[in-house]
Coordinates of C-alpha atoms in Angstrom, one line a residue:
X1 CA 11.9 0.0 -77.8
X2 CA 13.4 2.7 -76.0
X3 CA 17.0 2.7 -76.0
X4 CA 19.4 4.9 -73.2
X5 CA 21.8 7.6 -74.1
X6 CA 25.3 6.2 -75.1
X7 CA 27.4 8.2 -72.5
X8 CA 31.0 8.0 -72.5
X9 CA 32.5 6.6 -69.9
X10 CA 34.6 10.2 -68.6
X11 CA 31.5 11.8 -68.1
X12 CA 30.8 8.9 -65.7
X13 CA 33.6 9.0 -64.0
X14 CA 31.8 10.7 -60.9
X15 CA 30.0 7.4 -60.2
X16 CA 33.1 5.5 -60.2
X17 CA 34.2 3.3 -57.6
X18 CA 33.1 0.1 -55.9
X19 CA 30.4 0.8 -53.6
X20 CA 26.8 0.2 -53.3
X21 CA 25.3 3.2 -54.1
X22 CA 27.8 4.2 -57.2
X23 CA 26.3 1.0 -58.3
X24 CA 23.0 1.2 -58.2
X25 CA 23.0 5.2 -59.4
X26 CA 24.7 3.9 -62.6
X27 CA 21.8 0.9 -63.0
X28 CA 19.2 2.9 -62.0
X29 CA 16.9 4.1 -65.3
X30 CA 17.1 8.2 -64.8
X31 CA 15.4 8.5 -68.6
X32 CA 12.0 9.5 -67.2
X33 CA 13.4 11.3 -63.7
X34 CA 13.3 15.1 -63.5
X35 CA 17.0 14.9 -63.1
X36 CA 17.3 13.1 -66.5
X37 CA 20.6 10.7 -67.4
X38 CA 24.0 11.1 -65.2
X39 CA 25.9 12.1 -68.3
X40 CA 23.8 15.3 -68.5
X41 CA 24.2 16.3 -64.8
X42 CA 25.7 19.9 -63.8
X43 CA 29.4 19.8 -63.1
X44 CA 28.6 21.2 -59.6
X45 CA 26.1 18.1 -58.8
X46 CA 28.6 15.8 -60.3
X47 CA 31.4 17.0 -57.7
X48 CA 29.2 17.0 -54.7
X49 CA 28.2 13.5 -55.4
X50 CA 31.7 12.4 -56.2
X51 CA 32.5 13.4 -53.0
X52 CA 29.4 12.0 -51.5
X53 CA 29.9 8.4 -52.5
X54 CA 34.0 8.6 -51.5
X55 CA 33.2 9.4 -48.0
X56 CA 33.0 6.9 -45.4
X57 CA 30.4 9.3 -43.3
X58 CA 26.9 9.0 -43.9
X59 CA 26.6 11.9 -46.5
X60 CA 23.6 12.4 -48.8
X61 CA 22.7 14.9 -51.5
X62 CA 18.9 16.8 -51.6
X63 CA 19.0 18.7 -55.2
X64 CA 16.8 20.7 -57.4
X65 CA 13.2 22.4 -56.4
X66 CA 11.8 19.2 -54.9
X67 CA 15.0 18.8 -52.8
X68 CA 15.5 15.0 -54.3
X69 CA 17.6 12.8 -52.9
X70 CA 21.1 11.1 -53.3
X71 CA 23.6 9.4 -51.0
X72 CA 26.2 7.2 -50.3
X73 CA 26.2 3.5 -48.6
X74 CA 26.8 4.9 -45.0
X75 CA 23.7 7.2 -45.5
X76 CA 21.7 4.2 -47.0
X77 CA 20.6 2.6 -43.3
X78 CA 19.2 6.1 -41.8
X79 CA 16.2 5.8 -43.7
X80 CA 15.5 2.3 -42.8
X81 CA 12.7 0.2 -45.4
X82 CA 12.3 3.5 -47.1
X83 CA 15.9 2.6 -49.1
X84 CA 16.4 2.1 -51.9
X85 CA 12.8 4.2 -52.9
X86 CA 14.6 7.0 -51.0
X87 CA 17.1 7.2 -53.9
X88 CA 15.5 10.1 -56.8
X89 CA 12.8 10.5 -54.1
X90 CA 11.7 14.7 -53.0
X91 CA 12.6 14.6 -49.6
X92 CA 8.9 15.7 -48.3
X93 CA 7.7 12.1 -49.3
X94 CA 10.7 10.9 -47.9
X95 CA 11.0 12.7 -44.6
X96 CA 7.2 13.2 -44.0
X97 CA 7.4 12.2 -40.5
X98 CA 10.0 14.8 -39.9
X99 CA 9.2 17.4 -42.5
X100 CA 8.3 19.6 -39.5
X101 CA 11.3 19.5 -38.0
X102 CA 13.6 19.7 -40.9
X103 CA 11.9 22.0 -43.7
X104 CA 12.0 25.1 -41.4
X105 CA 16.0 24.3 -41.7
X106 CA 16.0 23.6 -45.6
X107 CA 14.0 27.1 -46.2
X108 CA 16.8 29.2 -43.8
X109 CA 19.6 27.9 -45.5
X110 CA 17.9 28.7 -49.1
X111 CA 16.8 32.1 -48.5
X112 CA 20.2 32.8 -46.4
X113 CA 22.6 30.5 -48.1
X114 CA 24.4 30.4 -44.8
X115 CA 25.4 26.6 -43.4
X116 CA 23.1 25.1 -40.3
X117 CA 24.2 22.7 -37.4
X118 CA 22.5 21.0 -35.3
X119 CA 23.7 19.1 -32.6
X120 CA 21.3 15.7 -30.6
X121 CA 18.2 17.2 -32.5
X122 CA 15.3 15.1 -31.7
X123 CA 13.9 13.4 -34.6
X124 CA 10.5 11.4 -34.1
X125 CA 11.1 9.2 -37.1
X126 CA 8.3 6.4 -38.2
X127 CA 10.5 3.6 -40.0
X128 CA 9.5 0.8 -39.1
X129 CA 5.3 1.4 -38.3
X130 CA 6.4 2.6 -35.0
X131 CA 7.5 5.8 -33.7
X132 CA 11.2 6.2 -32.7
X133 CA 12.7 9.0 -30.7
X134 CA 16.1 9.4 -32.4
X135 CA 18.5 11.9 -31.7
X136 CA 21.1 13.5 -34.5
X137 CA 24.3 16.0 -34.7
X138 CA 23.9 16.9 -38.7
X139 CA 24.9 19.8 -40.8
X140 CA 23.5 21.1 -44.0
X141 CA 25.5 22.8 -46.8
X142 CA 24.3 25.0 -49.9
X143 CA 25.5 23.8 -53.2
X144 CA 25.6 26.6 -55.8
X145 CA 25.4 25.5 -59.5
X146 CA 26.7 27.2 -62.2
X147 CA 25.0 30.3 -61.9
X148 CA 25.9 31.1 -58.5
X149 CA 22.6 30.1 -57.2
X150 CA 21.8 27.4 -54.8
X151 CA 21.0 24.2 -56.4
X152 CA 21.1 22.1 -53.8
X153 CA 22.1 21.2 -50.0
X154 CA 25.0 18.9 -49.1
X155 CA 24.0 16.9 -46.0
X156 CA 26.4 15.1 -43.7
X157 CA 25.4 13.5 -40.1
X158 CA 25.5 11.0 -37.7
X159 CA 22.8 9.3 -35.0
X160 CA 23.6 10.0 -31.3
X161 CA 20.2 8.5 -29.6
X162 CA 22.4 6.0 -27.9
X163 CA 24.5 8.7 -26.6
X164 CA 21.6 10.6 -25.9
X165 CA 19.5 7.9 -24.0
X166 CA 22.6 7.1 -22.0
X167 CA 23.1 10.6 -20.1
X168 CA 19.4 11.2 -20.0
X169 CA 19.5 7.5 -18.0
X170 CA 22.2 8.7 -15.9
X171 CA 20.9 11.8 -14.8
X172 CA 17.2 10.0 -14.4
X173 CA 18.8 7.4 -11.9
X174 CA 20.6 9.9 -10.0
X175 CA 17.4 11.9 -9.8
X176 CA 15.7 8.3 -8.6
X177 CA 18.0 8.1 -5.9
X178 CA 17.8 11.3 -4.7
X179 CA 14.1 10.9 -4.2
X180 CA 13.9 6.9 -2.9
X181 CA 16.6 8.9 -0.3
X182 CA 13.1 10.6 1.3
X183 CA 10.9 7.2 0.8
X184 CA 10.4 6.3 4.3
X185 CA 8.4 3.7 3.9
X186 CA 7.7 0.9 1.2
X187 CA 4.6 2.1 -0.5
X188 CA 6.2 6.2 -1.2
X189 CA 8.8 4.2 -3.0
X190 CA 7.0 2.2 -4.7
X191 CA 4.6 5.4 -6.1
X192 CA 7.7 7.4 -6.5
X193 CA 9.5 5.0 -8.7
X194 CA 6.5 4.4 -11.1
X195 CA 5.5 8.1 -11.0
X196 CA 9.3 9.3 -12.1
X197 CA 9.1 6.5 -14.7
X198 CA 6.3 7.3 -16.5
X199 CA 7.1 10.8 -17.2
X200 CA 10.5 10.0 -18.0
X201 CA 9.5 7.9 -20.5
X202 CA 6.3 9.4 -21.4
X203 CA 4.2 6.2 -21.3
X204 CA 0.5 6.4 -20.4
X205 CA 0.4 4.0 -18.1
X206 CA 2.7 2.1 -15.3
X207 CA 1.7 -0.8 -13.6
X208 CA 3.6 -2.6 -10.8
X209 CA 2.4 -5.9 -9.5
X210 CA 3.6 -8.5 -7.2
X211 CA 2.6 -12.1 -7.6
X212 CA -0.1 -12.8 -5.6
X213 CA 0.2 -15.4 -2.7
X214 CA -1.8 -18.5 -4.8
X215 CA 0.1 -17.7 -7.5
X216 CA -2.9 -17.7 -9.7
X217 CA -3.1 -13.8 -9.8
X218 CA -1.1 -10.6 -9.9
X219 CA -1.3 -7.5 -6.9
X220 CA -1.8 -4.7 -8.1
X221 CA 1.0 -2.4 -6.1
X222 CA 0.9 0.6 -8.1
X223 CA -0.6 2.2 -10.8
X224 CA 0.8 6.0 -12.3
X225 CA -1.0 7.4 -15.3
X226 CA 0.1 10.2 -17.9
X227 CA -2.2 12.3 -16.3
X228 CA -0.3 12.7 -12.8
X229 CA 2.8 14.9 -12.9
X230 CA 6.0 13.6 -11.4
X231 CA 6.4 15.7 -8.9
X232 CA 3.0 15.0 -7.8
X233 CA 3.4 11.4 -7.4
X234 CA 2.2 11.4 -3.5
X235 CA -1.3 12.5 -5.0
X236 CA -2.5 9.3 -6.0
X237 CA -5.3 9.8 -8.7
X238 CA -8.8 8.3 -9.6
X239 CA -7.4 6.2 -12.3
X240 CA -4.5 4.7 -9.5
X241 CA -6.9 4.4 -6.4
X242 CA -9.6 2.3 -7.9
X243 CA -6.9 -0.3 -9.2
X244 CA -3.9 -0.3 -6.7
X245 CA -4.4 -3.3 -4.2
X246 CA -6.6 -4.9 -7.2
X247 CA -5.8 -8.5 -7.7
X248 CA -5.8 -9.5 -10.9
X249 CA -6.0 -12.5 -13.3
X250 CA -2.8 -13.6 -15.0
X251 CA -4.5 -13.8 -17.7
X252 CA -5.4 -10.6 -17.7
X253 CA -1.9 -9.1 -18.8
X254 CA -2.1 -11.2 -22.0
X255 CA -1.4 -15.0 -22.2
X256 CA 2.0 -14.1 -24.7
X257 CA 3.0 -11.2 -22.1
X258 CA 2.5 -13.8 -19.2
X259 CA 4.2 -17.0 -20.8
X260 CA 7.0 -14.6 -21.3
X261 CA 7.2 -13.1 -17.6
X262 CA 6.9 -16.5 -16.0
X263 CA 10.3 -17.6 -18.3
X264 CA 11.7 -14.8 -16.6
X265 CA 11.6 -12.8 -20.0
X266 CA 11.0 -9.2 -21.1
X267 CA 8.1 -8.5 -23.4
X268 CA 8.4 -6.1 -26.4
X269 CA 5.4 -5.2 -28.5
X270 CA 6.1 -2.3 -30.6
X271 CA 2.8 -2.6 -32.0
X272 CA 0.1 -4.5 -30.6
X273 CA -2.2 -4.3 -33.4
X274 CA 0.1 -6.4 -35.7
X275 CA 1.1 -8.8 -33.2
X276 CA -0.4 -12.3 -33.7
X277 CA -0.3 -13.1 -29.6
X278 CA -1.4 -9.6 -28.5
X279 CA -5.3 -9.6 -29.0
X280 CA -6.5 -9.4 -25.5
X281 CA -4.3 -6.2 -25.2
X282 CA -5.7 -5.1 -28.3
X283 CA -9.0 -4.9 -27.0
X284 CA -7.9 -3.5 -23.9
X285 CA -6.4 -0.3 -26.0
X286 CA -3.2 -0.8 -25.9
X287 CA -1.0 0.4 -28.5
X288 CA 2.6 -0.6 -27.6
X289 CA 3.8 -2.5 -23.9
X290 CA 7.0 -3.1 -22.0
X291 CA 6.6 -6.1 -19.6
X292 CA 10.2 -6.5 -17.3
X293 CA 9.7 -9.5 -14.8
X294 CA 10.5 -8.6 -11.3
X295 CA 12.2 -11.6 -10.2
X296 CA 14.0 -13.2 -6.6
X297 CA 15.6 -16.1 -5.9
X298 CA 12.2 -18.3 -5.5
X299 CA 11.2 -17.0 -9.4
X300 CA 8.6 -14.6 -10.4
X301 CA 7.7 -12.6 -7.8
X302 CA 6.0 -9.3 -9.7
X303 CA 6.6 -7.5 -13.1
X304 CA 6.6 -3.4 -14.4
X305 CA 3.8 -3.0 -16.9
X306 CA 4.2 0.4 -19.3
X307 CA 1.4 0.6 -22.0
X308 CA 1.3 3.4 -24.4
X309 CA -2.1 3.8 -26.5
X310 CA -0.4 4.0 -29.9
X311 CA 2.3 2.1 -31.2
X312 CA 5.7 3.0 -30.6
X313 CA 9.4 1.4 -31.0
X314 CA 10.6 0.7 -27.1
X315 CA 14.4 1.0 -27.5
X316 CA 17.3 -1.3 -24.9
X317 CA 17.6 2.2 -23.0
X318 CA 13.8 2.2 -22.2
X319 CA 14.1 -1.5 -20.9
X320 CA 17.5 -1.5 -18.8
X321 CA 15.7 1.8 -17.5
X322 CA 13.2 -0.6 -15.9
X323 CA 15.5 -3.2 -14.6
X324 CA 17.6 -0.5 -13.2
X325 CA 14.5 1.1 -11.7
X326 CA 13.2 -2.4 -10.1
X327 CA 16.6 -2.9 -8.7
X328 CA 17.2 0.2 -7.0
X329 CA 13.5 0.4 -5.7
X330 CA 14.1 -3.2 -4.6
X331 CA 17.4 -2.7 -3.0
X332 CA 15.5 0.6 -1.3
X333 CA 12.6 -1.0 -0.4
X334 CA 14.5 -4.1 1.1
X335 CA 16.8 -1.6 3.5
X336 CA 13.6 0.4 4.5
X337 CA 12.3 -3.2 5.7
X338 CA 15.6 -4.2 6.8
X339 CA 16.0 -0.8 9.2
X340 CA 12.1 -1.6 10.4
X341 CA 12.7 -5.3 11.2
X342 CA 16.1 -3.9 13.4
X343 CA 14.0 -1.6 15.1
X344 CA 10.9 -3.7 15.9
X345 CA 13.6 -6.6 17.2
X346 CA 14.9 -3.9 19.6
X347 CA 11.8 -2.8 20.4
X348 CA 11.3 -6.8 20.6
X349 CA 14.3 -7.6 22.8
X350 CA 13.7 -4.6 25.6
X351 CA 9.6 -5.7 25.5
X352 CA 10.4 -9.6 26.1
X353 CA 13.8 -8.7 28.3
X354 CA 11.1 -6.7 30.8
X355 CA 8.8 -9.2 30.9
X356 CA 11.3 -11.8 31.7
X357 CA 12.9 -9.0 34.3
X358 CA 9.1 -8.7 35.9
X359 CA 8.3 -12.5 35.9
X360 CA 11.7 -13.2 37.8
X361 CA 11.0 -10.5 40.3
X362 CA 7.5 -12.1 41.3
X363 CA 8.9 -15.0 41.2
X364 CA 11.7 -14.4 43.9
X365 CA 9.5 -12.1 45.6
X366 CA 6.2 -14.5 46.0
X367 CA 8.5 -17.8 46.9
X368 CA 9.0 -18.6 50.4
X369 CA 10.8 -21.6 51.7
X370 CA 11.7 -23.0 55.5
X371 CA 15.5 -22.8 55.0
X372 CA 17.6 -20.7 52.3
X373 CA 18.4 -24.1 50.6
X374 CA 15.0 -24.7 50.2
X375 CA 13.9 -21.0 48.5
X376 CA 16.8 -21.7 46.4
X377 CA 15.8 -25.0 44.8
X378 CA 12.5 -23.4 44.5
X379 CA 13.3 -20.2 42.3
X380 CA 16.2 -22.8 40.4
X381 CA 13.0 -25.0 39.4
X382 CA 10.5 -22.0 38.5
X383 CA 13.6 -20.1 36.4
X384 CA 14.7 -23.4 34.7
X385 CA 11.2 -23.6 33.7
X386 CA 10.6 -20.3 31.8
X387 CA 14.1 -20.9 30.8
X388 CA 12.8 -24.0 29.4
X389 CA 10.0 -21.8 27.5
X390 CA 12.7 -19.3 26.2
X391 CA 14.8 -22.5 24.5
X392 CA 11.6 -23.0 22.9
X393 CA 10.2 -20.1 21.0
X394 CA 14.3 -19.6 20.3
X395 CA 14.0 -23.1 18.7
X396 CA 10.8 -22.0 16.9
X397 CA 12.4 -17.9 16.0
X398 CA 10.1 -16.1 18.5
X399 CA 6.9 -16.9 16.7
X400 CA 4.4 -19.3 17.6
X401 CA 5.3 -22.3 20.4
X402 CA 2.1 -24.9 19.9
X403 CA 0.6 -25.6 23.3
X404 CA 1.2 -29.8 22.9
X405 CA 5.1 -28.7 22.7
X406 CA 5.0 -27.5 26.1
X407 CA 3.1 -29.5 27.7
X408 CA 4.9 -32.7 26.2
X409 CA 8.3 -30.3 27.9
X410 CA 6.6 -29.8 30.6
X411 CA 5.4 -33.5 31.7
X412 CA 8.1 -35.5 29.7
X413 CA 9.8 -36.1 32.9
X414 CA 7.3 -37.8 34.9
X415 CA 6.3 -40.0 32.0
X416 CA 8.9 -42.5 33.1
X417 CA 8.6 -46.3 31.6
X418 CA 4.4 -45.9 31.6
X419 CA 3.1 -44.5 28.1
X420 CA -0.1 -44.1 29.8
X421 CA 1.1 -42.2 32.7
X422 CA 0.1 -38.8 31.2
X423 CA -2.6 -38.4 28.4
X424 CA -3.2 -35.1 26.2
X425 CA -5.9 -34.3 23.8
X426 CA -6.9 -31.3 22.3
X427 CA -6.9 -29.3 18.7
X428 CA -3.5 -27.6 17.9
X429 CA -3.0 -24.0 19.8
X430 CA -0.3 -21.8 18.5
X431 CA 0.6 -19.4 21.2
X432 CA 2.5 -16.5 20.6
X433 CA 5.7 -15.8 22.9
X434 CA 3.9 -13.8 25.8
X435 CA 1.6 -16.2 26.2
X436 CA 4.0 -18.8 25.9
X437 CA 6.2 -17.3 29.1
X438 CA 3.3 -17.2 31.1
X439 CA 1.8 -20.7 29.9
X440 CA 5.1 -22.6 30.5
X441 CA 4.5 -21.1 34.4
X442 CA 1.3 -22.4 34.9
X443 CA 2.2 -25.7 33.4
X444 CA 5.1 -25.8 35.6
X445 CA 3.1 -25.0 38.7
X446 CA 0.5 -27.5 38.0
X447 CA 3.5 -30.1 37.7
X448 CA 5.2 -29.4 40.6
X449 CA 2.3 -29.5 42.9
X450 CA 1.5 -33.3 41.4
X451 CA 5.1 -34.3 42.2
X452 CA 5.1 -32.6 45.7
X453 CA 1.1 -34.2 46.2
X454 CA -0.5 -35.0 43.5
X455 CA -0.2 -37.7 40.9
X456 CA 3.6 -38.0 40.1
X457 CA 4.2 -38.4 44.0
X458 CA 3.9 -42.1 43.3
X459 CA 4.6 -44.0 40.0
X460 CA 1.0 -45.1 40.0
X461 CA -0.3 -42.0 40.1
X462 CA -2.2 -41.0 36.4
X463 CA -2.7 -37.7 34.5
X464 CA -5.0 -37.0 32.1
X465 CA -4.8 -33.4 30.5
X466 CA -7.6 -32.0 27.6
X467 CA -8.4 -29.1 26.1
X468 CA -10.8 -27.5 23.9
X469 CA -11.3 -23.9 22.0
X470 CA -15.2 -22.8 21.9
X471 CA -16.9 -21.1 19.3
X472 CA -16.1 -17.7 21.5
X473 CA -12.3 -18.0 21.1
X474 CA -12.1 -19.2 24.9
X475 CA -9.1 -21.8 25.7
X476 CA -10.7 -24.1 28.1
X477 CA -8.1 -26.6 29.8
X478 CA -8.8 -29.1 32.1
X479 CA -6.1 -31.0 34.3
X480 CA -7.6 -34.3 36.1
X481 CA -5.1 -36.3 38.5
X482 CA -5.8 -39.5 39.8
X483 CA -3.6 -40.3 43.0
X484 CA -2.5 -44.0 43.8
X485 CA -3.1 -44.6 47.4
X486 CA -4.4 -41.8 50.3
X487 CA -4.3 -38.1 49.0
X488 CA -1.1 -35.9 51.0
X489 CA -4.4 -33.3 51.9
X490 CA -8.1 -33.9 52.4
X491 CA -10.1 -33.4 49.7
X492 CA -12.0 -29.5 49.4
X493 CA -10.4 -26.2 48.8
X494 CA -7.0 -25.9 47.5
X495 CA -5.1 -23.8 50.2
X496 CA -3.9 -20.5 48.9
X497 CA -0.1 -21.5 48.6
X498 CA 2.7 -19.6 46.5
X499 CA 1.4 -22.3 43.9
X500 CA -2.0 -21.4 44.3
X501 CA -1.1 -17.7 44.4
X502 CA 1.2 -17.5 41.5
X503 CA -1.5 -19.8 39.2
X504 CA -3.9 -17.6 40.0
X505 CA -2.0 -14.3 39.7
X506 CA -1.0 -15.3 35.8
X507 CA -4.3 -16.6 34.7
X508 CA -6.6 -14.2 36.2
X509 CA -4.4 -10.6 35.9
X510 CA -2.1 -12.4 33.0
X511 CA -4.0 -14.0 30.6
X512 CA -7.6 -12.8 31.8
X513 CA -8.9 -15.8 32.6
X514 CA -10.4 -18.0 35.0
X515 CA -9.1 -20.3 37.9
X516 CA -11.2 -23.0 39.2
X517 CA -9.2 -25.7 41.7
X518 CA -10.3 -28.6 44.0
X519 CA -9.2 -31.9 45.7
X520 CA -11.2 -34.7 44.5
X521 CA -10.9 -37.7 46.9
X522 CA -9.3 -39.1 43.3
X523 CA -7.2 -35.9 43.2
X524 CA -6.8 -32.9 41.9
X525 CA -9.4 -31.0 39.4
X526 CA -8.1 -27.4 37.8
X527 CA -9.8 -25.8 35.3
X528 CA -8.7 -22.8 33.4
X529 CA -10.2 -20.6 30.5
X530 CA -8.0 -18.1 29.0
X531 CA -10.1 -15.5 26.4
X532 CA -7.3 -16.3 23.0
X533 CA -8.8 -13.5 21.1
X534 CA -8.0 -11.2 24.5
X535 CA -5.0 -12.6 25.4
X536 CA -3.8 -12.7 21.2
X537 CA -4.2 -9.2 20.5
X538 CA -2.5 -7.9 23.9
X539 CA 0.4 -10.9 23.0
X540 CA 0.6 -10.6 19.7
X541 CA -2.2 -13.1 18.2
X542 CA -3.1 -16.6 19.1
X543 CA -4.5 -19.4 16.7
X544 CA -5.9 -22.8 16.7
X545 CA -7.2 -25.3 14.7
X546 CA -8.9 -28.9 14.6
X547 CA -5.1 -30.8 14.8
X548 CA -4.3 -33.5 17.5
X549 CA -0.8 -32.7 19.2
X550 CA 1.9 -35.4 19.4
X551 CA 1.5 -37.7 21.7
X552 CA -2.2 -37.8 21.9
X553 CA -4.2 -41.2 22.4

């Protein structure tokens, strides 16, 4: 049984004190360790680490040819899991992931003996499986022993990565800024976000995708890869074109990664290979991921991807990087949107205030009447009419009026007690706010001419109105009066009136249709086909579909 050296306790008296490290240097067994048992330690490494342990700032000791090491309890965390087996340790086993960086430094100071600072030196450090980009201000100090050579190096130093990652943030948002300044349009701010972001934080892959609208896929927005520069980001490259506009499965991001997104959650995988909900990334290749949901008031509405192929520790900097990114692109994006939408309205107003402007002007200029207060009345009833049509696509925000809406306007005052009086049928036609003007005027037209001597002249009279959409994308309406009693003209031709005139004039050089009238000895027949696809792209779009309107039998 081997039995330690009996040291007295004043040659100890370096390791005095209460804290962690004092402790465990005095338990640990240094019998078999190349610096041999505390009590037989040089007076110069006994000083140094007297000071060591007494300091409050992380200090450690690297002595002897292997540069072993010592240090004190604020020193202890820097290492991470490799404490306590750093204690005694040669710091090449130690610092392996570093010795590139730092044994240049340790060999300078040896042969020169003069001190070396360093201030935010970049440290890739693998503690914890992953890599870490840390950042340090440390110094290192020769020890002589008692020979006047160096013995050893007295370390002291603190980590400034937070410090670091902060300013480099900074001056990366200002620099995003600056170019979402020259982003005219939605998509260049979208590629110039992702492209600035991925070589900022040297990731091999940025994704951005938007929820797609059955909300059973992702869009594919953007894609940037490590091999496009960022100031080449308008160059979009194989790797982007073939997968931007690409919807993709949810599933396809990972079920872990979406379950998280969809809780409104960021995803941190540090190392995908060891994480038990990360296997469909594995086999996609990727290493490490960030996944920051992009979200709105309705919930999800996209998320920023970045994949790296090996594993790597993603740091609180790297993800309020993306959330500040997605914000300020957002925020961009919506004023680029915002500044279209105003111009398009005025664009808007002028286009609808002309065609108001021009429909008034026929109007007053095609009416004729036998007394002033009979042109008045006239050109009250035709303006209250497209009036009329104006309250409606307001009510409906200038979008779509459906063609039962005006028609139920349009007739709902001859309808009187009679339910019957006026019958509609037909599939549901949503007409956009051109064609809507120009509808409400025939409609009007048609109804004035029954009240003056058609079907609503007496309260007998019946009106049956139908209408159809063919295969060809035609509108075909049909408007059949059945007059009580003897007709105010003889059956034949309809006479070319201002009715006639003006019916003809918007469905024929209007809507591009055709006009077909004629006085049944039951009353009047019109029937009118308007070309929807024609009329829809020159008025911004038409649409129907197999619906019956309100107030069809």
């Amino acid at each position: 049984m081997r039995h330690r050296e009996i040291v007295p306790s004043d040659q100890l008296s370096f390791l005095a004190g209460g804290s962690e490290m004092a402790r465990m240097i005095r338990e640990h067994d240094w019998s078999t360790h190349p610096f041999g048992p505390p009590g037989t330690w040089p007076q110069s490494l006994r000083s140094a680490l007297s000071i060591c342990l007494h300091s409050a700032f992380p200090t450690s000791i690297y002595w002897g040819p292997e540069l072993r090491l010592l240090y004190n309890d604020a020193w202890a965390p820097i290492p991470g899991p490799r404490h306590p087996a750093a204690l005694g340790a040669p710091a090449r086993e130690v610092w392996a992931d570093i010795w590139h960086v730092i044994e240049p430094q340790f060999s300078e100071l040896l042969a020169t003996g003069e001190g070396i600072f360093v201030e935010n030196q970049m440290l890739p450090m693998r503690r914890y499986g992953a890599l870490e980009t840390t950042y340090w201000n440390y110094s290192f100090t020769a020890i002589r022993g008692e020979d006047g050579t160096i013995a050893g190096i007295f370390n002291s130093g603190n980590e400034t990565t937070a410090h670091v990652l902060q300013q480099r943030q900074m001056r990366f948002l200002l620099e995003l800024g600056e170019h979402l300044r020259s982003s005219q349009d939605p998509a260049t701010a979208r590629r110039t976000a992702t492209g600035l972001l991925g070589a900022y934080l040297e990731v091999d892959r940025v994704v951005l995708a938007e929820t797609a609208d059955d909300a059973e896929g992702f869009a594919i927005v953007e894609v940037w890869t490590a091999d496009q520069r960022a100031d080449q980001v308008a160059d979009q490259g194989a790797d982007q074109a073939a997968s931007a506009g690409h919807v993709a499965a949810l599933a396809a991001f990972g079920g872990h990664v979406l379950h998280e997104l969809r809780a409104g959650r960021v995803v941190r995988i540090d190392n995908v290979a060891t994480h038990p909900e990360a296997g469909d990334l594995r086999a996609k290749g990727v290493g490490a991921v960030v996944a920051v949901p992009w979200l709105d008031s309705e919930g999800l509405s996209g998320a920023l991807l970045l994949h790296v192929r090996e594993p790597r520790a993603w740091n609180e900097f790297d993800v309020t990087t993306v959330k500040e990114l997605l914000e300020r692109t957002g925020n961009w994006i919506q004023r680029i949107r915002a500044a279209e939408r105003e111009r398009i309205m005025v664009r808007e107003v002028d286009h609808r205030a002309r065609n108001v402007l021009a429909v008034a002007q026929s109007l007053v200029r095609l009416t004729s009447a036998d007394d002033l207060e009979a042109y008045r009345d006239k050109v009250e009833a035709r303006m209250g009419a497209l009036a009329g049509a104006h309250a409606l696509l307001a009510s409906k925000k200038w979008k779509t009026v459906e063609l039962s809406a005006l028609l139920e306007q349009e007739l709902a005052p001859f309808r009187g007690g009679a339910p019957d009086r006026v019958l509609t049928d037909g599939p549901r036609v949503a007409l956009p706010p051109d064609l809507t003007q120009n509808v409400a005027l025939l409609l009007h037209e048609l109804a004035t001419n029954a009240a003056k001597h058609g079907a609503f002249r007496t309260e007998q009279g019946r009106l049956a109105v139908t209408w159809e959409v063919d295969r060809a994308g035609n509108l075909r309406f049909a408007w059949s009066e059945t007059v009580h009693g003897q007709l105010s003209r003889p059956p034949g031709a309809v006479e070319a009136g201002f009715g006639t005139r003006l019916l003809d004039r918007v469905v024929r050089n209007q809507l591009g249709g055709t006009l077909d009238q004629e006085l049944t000895p039951s009353g009047l027949r019109c029937r009118i086909e308007i070309p929807l696809a024609k009329a829809g792209r020159e008025a911004g779009g038409a649409k129907a579909s197999r619906t019956r309107p309100p107030g069809a039998p």
